[in-house]
XYZ file of C-alpha atoms in Angstrom:
489
model
C 0.000 0.000 0.000
C 1.342 3.433 -0.971
C 2.453 5.630 1.911
C 0.826 9.018 2.390
C 2.716 12.310 2.136
C 5.668 12.561 4.495
C 5.098 16.025 5.984
C 2.873 16.484 9.026
C 3.590 20.179 9.712
C 2.522 23.603 8.509
C 4.638 25.360 5.921
C 4.999 28.990 7.001
C 7.150 31.765 5.500
C 9.406 29.342 3.664
C 9.991 26.713 6.350
C 8.302 23.760 8.022
C 7.004 24.556 11.501
C 6.679 22.166 14.449
C 3.549 22.974 16.451
C 3.338 22.796 20.243
C 0.145 20.762 19.935
C -1.106 18.072 17.570
C -4.300 16.324 16.505
C -5.300 13.068 14.862
C -6.646 12.785 11.327
C -9.331 10.124 11.082
C -10.105 7.830 8.179
C -13.914 8.018 7.772
C -13.970 4.673 5.986
C -13.058 2.701 9.126
C -12.688 5.302 11.925
C -8.972 4.535 12.276
C -6.309 7.198 12.833
C -4.484 7.986 9.594
C -1.739 9.996 11.263
C -1.090 12.753 13.767
C -0.320 16.235 12.468
C 1.239 19.238 14.167
C -1.266 22.013 14.852
C -0.404 25.606 14.012
C -1.106 28.042 16.835
C -2.847 31.389 16.315
C 0.601 32.963 16.592
C 1.826 30.710 13.764
C -1.136 31.719 11.612
C -0.470 35.386 12.273
C 3.167 34.861 11.332
C 2.028 33.387 8.014
C -0.251 36.383 7.438
C 2.471 38.919 8.245
C 4.991 37.079 6.063
C 2.497 37.223 3.207
C 1.975 40.918 3.867
C 5.717 41.571 3.856
C 6.315 39.572 0.671
C 3.528 41.418 -1.113
C 4.450 44.905 0.073
C 8.069 44.357 -0.950
C 6.950 43.251 -4.398
C 8.842 39.972 -4.018
C 6.313 38.129 -6.153
C 3.879 40.764 -7.367
C 6.596 42.588 -9.323
C 8.078 39.429 -10.796
C 7.434 39.440 -14.570
C 4.335 37.488 -15.509
C 6.267 35.071 -17.713
C 8.549 34.226 -14.788
C 5.608 33.721 -12.446
C 4.181 31.292 -14.993
C 7.500 29.429 -15.214
C 7.749 29.054 -11.427
C 4.141 27.893 -11.074
C 4.567 25.350 -13.856
C 7.618 24.040 -11.997
C 5.496 23.890 -8.834
C 2.941 21.773 -10.694
C 5.717 19.564 -12.057
C 6.843 18.898 -8.489
C 3.312 18.018 -7.427
C 3.295 15.436 -10.212
C 6.327 13.785 -8.582
C 4.162 13.358 -5.465
C 1.408 11.609 -7.415
C 1.166 8.300 -5.548
C 1.459 9.587 -1.945
C -0.820 12.527 -2.734
C -3.608 10.280 -4.028
C -3.063 7.920 -1.091
C -3.417 10.871 1.287
C -6.718 11.960 -0.269
C -8.093 8.430 -0.100
C -7.046 7.960 3.521
C -8.176 11.284 4.969
C -11.476 11.620 3.061
C -12.420 7.984 2.484
C -12.820 8.738 -1.212
C -12.850 6.016 -3.853
C -9.448 5.862 -5.531
C -10.901 6.772 -8.929
C -12.361 10.001 -7.539
C -9.098 11.026 -5.869
C -7.086 10.038 -8.937
C -9.149 11.645 -11.656
C -11.626 14.159 -10.188
C -9.059 15.735 -7.879
C -5.458 14.987 -8.908
C -5.651 14.781 -12.705
C -8.471 17.315 -13.074
C -6.714 19.676 -10.671
C -3.437 19.625 -12.575
C -5.219 20.173 -15.884
C -7.218 23.021 -14.355
C -4.059 24.598 -12.962
C -2.055 24.412 -16.190
C -4.965 25.750 -18.239
C -5.470 28.576 -15.737
C -1.885 29.684 -16.293
C -2.451 29.652 -20.052
C -5.713 31.555 -19.670
C -4.072 34.204 -17.497
C -1.322 34.709 -20.078
C -3.929 35.136 -22.832
C -5.818 37.892 -21.000
C -5.014 41.637 -21.127
C -4.002 43.033 -17.739
C -3.330 46.604 -18.877
C -5.134 48.217 -21.769
C -6.469 51.516 -23.050
C -9.928 52.387 -21.790
C -12.542 52.692 -24.541
C -12.800 56.490 -24.332
C -13.636 58.422 -27.566
C -10.736 60.526 -28.866
C -12.698 63.799 -28.677
C -13.441 63.159 -24.991
C -9.740 62.630 -24.300
C -8.884 65.867 -26.115
C -11.524 67.859 -24.227
C -10.123 66.570 -20.962
C -6.543 67.376 -21.916
C -5.639 63.689 -21.767
C -3.119 61.702 -23.703
C -4.267 58.336 -22.437
C -6.819 56.538 -20.280
C -5.514 53.191 -19.051
C -7.230 50.379 -17.171
C -4.952 48.087 -15.140
C -5.714 44.825 -13.369
C -3.476 44.515 -10.327
C -3.203 41.912 -7.536
C -5.502 42.316 -4.540
C -2.684 41.703 -2.049
C -2.782 39.083 0.720
C -5.328 36.308 0.132
C -6.661 33.816 2.655
C -7.688 30.639 0.802
C -9.905 28.389 2.938
C -10.784 25.032 1.388
C -13.331 22.280 2.240
C -12.891 18.609 3.088
C -14.819 17.196 0.147
C -12.471 18.524 -2.540
C -9.344 19.676 -0.747
C -6.947 19.437 -3.682
C -9.201 20.502 -6.553
C -10.369 23.525 -4.542
C -6.783 24.438 -3.648
C -5.778 24.347 -7.323
C -8.857 26.433 -8.132
C -7.867 29.163 -5.662
C -4.072 29.119 -5.509
C -3.127 29.179 -9.174
C -5.181 32.219 -10.293
C -4.311 34.075 -7.084
C -0.580 33.423 -7.455
C -0.538 34.094 -11.204
C -2.122 37.465 -10.474
C 0.774 38.289 -8.131
C -0.921 37.833 -4.776
C 0.604 36.268 -1.676
C -1.558 33.466 -0.264
C -2.133 31.656 3.013
C -3.869 28.296 2.407
C -5.904 26.835 5.263
C -7.369 23.395 4.436
C -10.141 21.766 6.432
C -8.787 20.127 9.605
C -10.723 17.014 8.568
C -8.522 16.587 5.456
C -5.291 18.533 6.007
C -2.635 16.087 4.809
C -3.033 16.355 1.036
C -2.738 20.156 1.025
C 0.776 19.913 2.437
C 1.801 18.918 -1.103
C 1.571 22.605 -1.974
C 3.993 23.493 0.801
C 6.398 20.806 -0.388
C 6.156 22.071 -3.966
C 6.634 25.721 -2.936
C 9.722 24.707 -0.968
C 11.114 22.610 -3.817
C 10.847 25.344 -6.464
C 12.086 28.127 -4.190
C 8.943 30.206 -4.096
C 9.939 33.331 -2.112
C 9.167 33.034 1.629
C 5.708 34.313 2.505
C 4.291 34.037 -0.999
C 2.576 30.745 -0.147
C 2.061 29.333 3.332
C -0.022 26.282 4.301
C -1.364 26.349 7.857
C -2.784 23.260 9.541
C -4.996 23.869 12.568
C -7.687 21.919 14.345
C -9.924 24.686 15.684
C -11.266 27.982 14.404
C -8.999 30.570 16.047
C -6.537 30.630 13.165
C -9.331 30.615 10.597
C -10.877 33.669 12.247
C -7.521 35.439 12.041
C -7.438 34.676 8.329
C -10.861 36.269 7.881
C -10.442 39.274 10.186
C -6.765 40.251 10.347
C -6.134 43.786 9.004
C -3.174 42.529 6.963
C -5.443 40.263 4.885
C -6.981 41.879 1.802
C -9.203 39.071 0.544
C -10.833 35.868 1.742
C -11.640 33.098 -0.736
C -13.763 30.440 0.969
C -15.550 27.291 -0.134
C -17.874 25.662 2.378
C -21.244 25.940 4.038
C -23.544 28.931 3.836
C -23.612 29.182 7.639
C -19.829 29.581 7.810
C -19.942 31.942 4.829
C -22.245 34.266 6.772
C -19.786 34.255 9.679
C -16.908 35.088 7.341
C -18.820 38.052 5.936
C -19.271 39.380 9.473
C -15.617 38.803 10.377
C -14.389 40.493 7.195
C -16.740 43.477 7.438
C -14.793 45.688 9.908
C -11.819 45.859 7.535
C -13.979 45.769 4.361
C -12.106 42.863 2.836
C -12.922 41.480 -0.544
C -14.782 38.213 -0.005
C -15.319 35.414 -2.540
C -17.663 32.692 -1.341
C -18.698 29.407 -2.918
C -21.314 28.111 -0.510
C -24.122 25.579 -0.219
C -26.483 24.360 -2.877
C -29.760 22.553 -3.362
C -29.571 22.071 -7.085
C -32.354 20.624 -9.208
C -32.156 18.287 -12.178
C -35.162 18.825 -14.418
C -36.255 16.124 -16.848
C -38.401 17.322 -19.723
C -41.093 14.818 -20.787
C -38.945 13.646 -23.706
C -35.956 12.775 -21.466
C -37.374 10.912 -18.458
C -35.605 7.715 -19.559
C -32.272 9.395 -18.677
C -33.147 9.759 -15.000
C -31.320 6.664 -13.741
C -27.900 7.831 -14.927
C -28.485 11.413 -13.802
C -29.604 10.335 -10.357
C -26.687 7.939 -9.872
C -24.197 10.683 -10.677
C -25.354 12.634 -7.622
C -23.984 10.126 -5.128
C -21.486 7.948 -6.998
C -17.919 8.636 -5.841
C -18.797 11.638 -3.647
C -21.592 10.121 -1.523
C -23.487 13.321 -2.285
C -20.809 15.457 -0.594
C -20.690 18.117 -3.290
C -22.136 21.603 -3.129
C -23.235 21.322 -6.778
C -24.990 17.966 -6.273
C -28.386 18.042 -8.014
C -30.310 16.331 -5.214
C -33.814 17.423 -6.301
C -35.096 15.358 -9.230
C -37.983 17.102 -10.999
C -40.120 15.012 -13.380
C -43.599 15.218 -14.926
C -46.118 14.553 -12.159
C -47.882 11.815 -14.109
C -44.606 9.837 -14.266
C -43.384 10.491 -10.732
C -44.239 7.048 -9.315
C -42.456 5.406 -12.230
C -39.367 7.583 -11.717
C -39.214 6.853 -7.988
C -38.970 3.159 -8.825
C -36.360 3.748 -11.548
C -34.156 5.804 -9.229
C -34.572 3.297 -6.406
C -33.506 0.506 -8.724
C -30.455 2.500 -9.866
C -29.464 3.243 -6.279
C -29.908 -0.355 -5.158
C -27.260 -1.297 -7.749
C -24.625 0.998 -6.198
C -21.922 -0.682 -4.131
C -21.069 1.074 -0.881
C -17.764 0.389 0.819
C -14.266 1.517 1.730
C -11.682 2.536 -0.884
C -10.005 -0.830 -0.406
C -13.062 -2.425 -2.034
C -12.389 -1.974 -5.726
C -16.046 -2.654 -6.522
C -17.260 0.204 -4.318
C -18.727 3.148 -6.205
C -19.626 5.127 -3.079
C -17.693 5.649 0.129
C -18.484 7.067 3.566
C -19.444 10.518 4.746
C -16.690 12.527 6.391
C -17.647 12.042 10.059
C -20.350 11.095 12.541
C -21.881 14.583 12.497
C -22.447 14.337 8.731
C -24.118 10.947 9.111
C -26.331 12.260 11.911
C -27.369 15.227 9.755
C -28.543 12.840 7.041
C -30.543 10.830 9.555
C -32.139 13.970 10.982
C -33.242 15.329 7.601
C -34.561 11.947 6.438
C -36.664 11.735 9.615
C -37.915 15.299 9.096
C -38.823 14.464 5.496
C -41.022 11.598 6.710
C -42.620 13.757 9.401
C -43.673 16.220 6.676
C -45.272 13.657 4.385
C -42.292 12.278 2.513
C -41.718 8.574 1.949
C -38.445 6.668 1.967
C -38.493 4.623 -1.231
C -35.034 3.161 -0.634
C -32.307 3.304 1.991
C -32.231 5.714 4.885
C -29.998 3.724 7.220
C -26.543 2.196 7.577
C -25.513 -0.325 4.897
C -25.428 -3.916 6.087
C -21.996 -5.282 6.921
C -20.358 -1.870 7.428
C -20.252 -1.539 11.196
C -17.324 0.880 11.225
C -17.048 4.002 9.142
C -19.550 6.783 8.518
C -21.715 5.158 5.883
C -25.264 5.978 4.836
C -27.248 3.900 2.365
C -28.019 5.539 -0.986
C -31.438 6.979 -0.205
C -34.403 7.911 -2.412
C -37.165 10.129 -1.020
C -40.606 10.534 -2.584
C -41.648 14.063 -1.588
C -45.144 15.554 -1.833
C -43.908 19.085 -2.540
C -40.919 21.411 -2.434
C -41.673 22.752 1.046
C -40.476 19.489 2.581
C -37.294 19.912 4.683
C -35.430 17.464 2.445
C -36.162 19.723 -0.543
C -35.083 22.914 1.200
C -32.058 21.943 3.313
C -28.654 21.003 1.948
C -28.129 17.432 3.131
C -24.565 16.798 1.889
C -25.075 13.075 1.780
C -26.317 10.291 -0.530
C -29.951 11.375 -0.464
C -32.061 12.461 -3.441
C -35.643 13.669 -3.554
C -38.106 13.069 -6.384
C -40.738 15.762 -6.999
C -43.417 16.064 -9.655
C -44.183 19.139 -11.774
C -47.336 20.040 -13.732
C -45.651 21.784 -16.670
C -42.327 23.487 -17.445
C -43.393 26.737 -15.789
C -44.066 24.748 -12.637
C -40.701 22.968 -12.963
C -38.885 26.310 -13.141
C -40.869 27.604 -10.168
C -39.959 24.570 -8.064
C -36.295 24.703 -9.058
C -36.078 28.399 -8.142
C -37.973 27.912 -4.875
C -34.800 27.641 -2.819
C -32.514 29.939 -0.845
C -29.677 28.490 -2.918
C -28.652 28.904 -6.536
C -25.323 27.222 -7.238
C -25.954 24.798 -10.097
C -28.627 22.963 -12.022
C -29.242 20.403 -14.727
C -31.788 20.171 -17.525
C -32.334 17.066 -19.645
C -34.280 17.250 -22.887
C -34.173 15.968 -26.459
C -35.632 19.279 -27.604
C -32.545 21.455 -27.117
C -34.413 24.693 -27.686
C -36.912 23.845 -24.955
C -34.215 22.570 -22.575
C -32.041 25.648 -23.101
C -35.040 27.895 -22.563
C -35.601 26.263 -19.178
C -31.900 26.634 -18.345
C -32.021 30.380 -19.003
C -34.860 30.765 -16.505
C -33.080 29.052 -13.611
C -31.708 31.399 -10.932
C -28.430 29.615 -10.540
C -24.777 30.231 -11.368
C -24.298 27.264 -13.712
C -26.645 24.996 -15.628
C -25.715 21.825 -17.512
C -28.028 20.893 -20.372
C -27.657 17.162 -21.098
C -23.913 17.310 -20.341
C -21.536 18.847 -17.823
C -18.352 20.874 -18.029
C -15.543 21.489 -15.544
C -12.926 23.741 -17.083
C -10.440 26.507 -16.367
C -12.246 28.475 -19.069
C -15.783 28.232 -17.628
C -16.824 30.046 -14.426
C -18.743 28.677 -11.452
C -20.414 30.411 -8.539
C -23.694 31.038 -6.859
C -26.804 33.168 -6.878
C -28.617 33.995 -3.642
C -27.205 32.236 -0.562
C -24.922 30.043 -2.661
C -22.199 32.647 -2.637
C -20.513 35.752 -3.950
C -18.211 36.055 -6.944
C -16.959 33.437 -9.376
C -14.169 30.893 -9.589
C -12.518 29.586 -12.749
C -12.693 31.262 -16.120
C -11.732 34.889 -16.756
C -14.109 35.980 -13.969
C -12.280 33.707 -11.541
C -8.961 35.325 -12.404
C -10.374 38.851 -12.141
C -11.681 37.931 -8.674
C -8.074 38.079 -7.445
C -7.378 41.451 -9.080
C -8.165 45.079 -8.353
C -9.014 47.474 -11.198
C -7.116 50.739 -11.415
C -7.759 53.574 -13.856
C -4.849 55.825 -14.848
C -5.537 59.095 -16.664
C -2.434 60.615 -18.330
C -2.175 64.232 -19.447
C 0.564 66.753 -20.137
C 1.762 68.972 -17.292
C 0.422 72.488 -17.792
């Protein structure tokens, strides 16, 4: 069995730091201890912040030519590739993810995303003439009007447990390419894999303070990263509840805040596409166990075919194999911890109390006495007011709801405090695309999905602020400055 990454310490201001305290990282697949890691103290976190501040203010990285920044970051990615086997092993051990998910959806997809983000950044203009008519320039006595995109400064990047590496790639590479200095704080539930970025920064000689990785168990350091006056921006992926707290913590110093938060996405099947529901439903829980903010956990189908669809989805879910990563046949692993499993149980019970029916699952899979497993679960809900249709469950639970017509389907899909993603299935592309345009959500997949450095993601409503990936995701880490140039008179 491949060993996990060797480092167990935070990487701060260019060196590895031994903490005075430590904590265990648990494997959710069997509740065993993966390893013990050194915990950064609040003082260590502040040191990382101040080192980032110093490196940015001195222009150590921000004033490095863009082509050189690209060269260094490509070398950083090359080093991460040398850590391939222990990095994947770390993701599997700390998150209980199936090997295929860690290998392809995080490692391979993350590297491709990162390399394409560098290329995208290099293709974009970062200083250009403003589109001001010549006669307006002359009247104002101007020779030029220039718009510049400059780095924000010091960025706190706070990543979640369910996609530690892919989310780190998604935040770090555009932020660093733009010339920012970054402090990465991964979830304490899955901290090991993110230390690969510290190892890579050390290997390529990234200037001290430009990238630190802080490992902590509690919230004191995280609150420093969201409130410290030396931090200019917070980029966070996680729950809406924590996102609200970050907004409050960042408010006194008016930091820029980018938030990718919770979701309660809908997948809408037009009448001509109901036969595709089995595959679409299975994709919600396969590999991730439903632990994805974009998971389309509300399945909307024509009301007169709802009973049929419930049975189809139940049959598809009964065919899924649940088990630890060591089981090569397993297509779904555990939830991250006991609290996540208990949340699923609570919402399933609430769904039944409000008229919902459990068509399949709802409990612990047979034969899996250790580990935080929940059976793939199908709920038949009477309407969208049911708690299971309104609350983000973050587990292997889908709800089937019926709609009268497409107007009703759009109404149901939009009847949510969230708006992160959505799916529409239909043979009539014009009709399906029309429905997609009416959804109040940051991304919609029509019959197919896309994850790319060139396409943005982000939320409407309580699903977040700002965008990641794509040109918008790069601009999120930049300030805009206007320079007017005229002759001295």
